[in-house]
Amino acid sequence: FTLNFVGILPRGIDNDVKKDWSDHALWWEKKKTWLLKTHWTLDKYGIQADARLLFTPQHKLLRLQLPNMKHMRVKVNFSDRVFKAVSDICKTFNIRHPEELSLLRKPRDPKKKKKKLEEAEEEALELEGPLLTPGSGSIYSSPGLYSKTMTPTYDSRDGSPLSPTTAWFGDSPLSEGNPSILAVSQPISSPDILVKMYKPQSLLDKAKINQGWLDSSRSLMEQDVKENEVLLLRFKYHSFFDLNPKYDAIRVNQLYEQAKWAILLEEIECTEEEMMMFAALQYHINKLSIMSSDNHMNNSEKEVDEVDAALSDLEITLEGGKTSNTMGDITSIPELADYMKVFKPKKLTLKGYKQYWCTFKDITISCYKSREEAHGTPAHQMNLRGCEVTPDVNISGQKFNIKLLIPVADGMNEIWLRCDAEKQYAQWMAACRLASKGKTMADSSYNLEVQNILSFLKMQHMNPDPQIIEPITTDINPECLVSPRYLKKYKNKQPGFVRDLISARILEAHQNVAQMSLIEAKMRFIQAWQSLPEFGITHFLAKFQGGKKDELIGITYNRLIRMDASTGDAIKTWRFSNMKQWNVNWEIKMVTVEFADEPSLAFICAEVDCKVVHEFIGGYIFLSTRAKDQNESLDEEMFYKLTSGWV
């Protein structure tokens, strides 16, 4: 049969006018598919004479909300799979490792009956660079501009390292004399902005947000994304590979912004002391971000050298940092031994903490009644492989607890360890974290982990000398630096008193970070965010096989967690390293995971396509295969094979 193309060509075409139709393609709306295989006949596609086909450009405008909450209008290929589209977007924004990001539909606040386009108030910047002119001669074919080996340049305004984005944006409004606009943090201008934004009230609300992740193996058009629709560009996988301040100024800033908003919108829990530390870092970053170029013009290179030295051991990687220069004795495994207070909250025989002589060898903690009995049989012994390690710290109250959830055949054993001092806590916490991954204290990252924990604790200290606190000024604006929860704590106080009280606490905490450079402060903020107990857990509502009620499945970079939907408590943990395979029954939306030495796990996804959960599991496994010695190109087919389920 023949197809009448007159019905699908745009109206008003003058045959005498030359126009480039190379970006146009046929879209079959009923089947939600692009007809991109031009060597196929229409019959092979299964198209009948009554089919309605749309002849439309593949590149269309999309409004992206970046992690810093700013909106930009970008031309995106609506026929590419989302994974490829995100990769192209990240190349335009000069963000390395695009596999860590994806697109998310904007969550709707259930309290609002009518959909309000708050984003319309934002001024959208339109990129006029590579995405509007795709093709073989585009920026995508210039590997020199997108390589971790590029020569870094530095912003004279703030001393932060930058990559040569000027060549990327050309005369775009994005440059405006400062091509690093995406690397500069913009302070929150008004508390009203925080009030208007959607805040999840419970774990179930957080799980509903994650329903909006787009399918990476399908195109935007296939997922009903419309031209000029608002989508959120976010770091989807919390596994930040090779985060290098020399080449990642934009990536670091956007990561900082995503962390900042997650804390302010209460998407992740933190203590009051931690909140004041985050507020102090924000305040410091805001101050440095708005400093004039005159203060940095003459010493930017020197500043960067100091940053390089300070951050030499601060790279954030999958396993916690760079290799230390001190190798130590590789033939022996370090051990810890000290008196510790141990508590088993689920055992009625122990009503409180009981002191034991505890030894930490390999990945096992042994508890003895006294030091003299350490050569005998321990009263308790715990193998920490696969356990959950959660900090419970209160600096002002001198409480340094480590909560352990240790997997056993019938669930989890809960053990609390109480340390007497910060140093002891840092050593034991670092050892527990490594042991949970099956690593010992002989691992090169142990000493770095101890120092990071001590540094994290130090930033939470309140300065005992009030005389060195700078006077309270109006530029602090505490309502923009802390989450609403901590403002409500003082709801019975006078507004002015509350403002001064919180401002004083922020300034007090600021003394611990005041000497940091801008890029170091951002890296410290990201590191502190990563240290929070709830960091990196993506929640989904699920019903487990054999369970009678809806529960939560939490997915992180290295494990699956079965969680109580009301409290968020971990019930059972499974590590990816112990996983043999996972399968999906697409008809009943059931995910089944098989393990090497324990019963299989099966759950049905509730209120979300099981493809989203499947992609998170496969995506994290894909990210774990990355290595620094490989080139920057990604094995897209391997990603689709691990995340699509049918490739």
XYZ file of C-alpha atoms in Angstrom, residues 142 157 461 607:
4
model
C 35.261 17.086 20.506
C 36.203 35.704 41.436
C 31.648 21.772 68.187
C 2.260 2.556 43.273
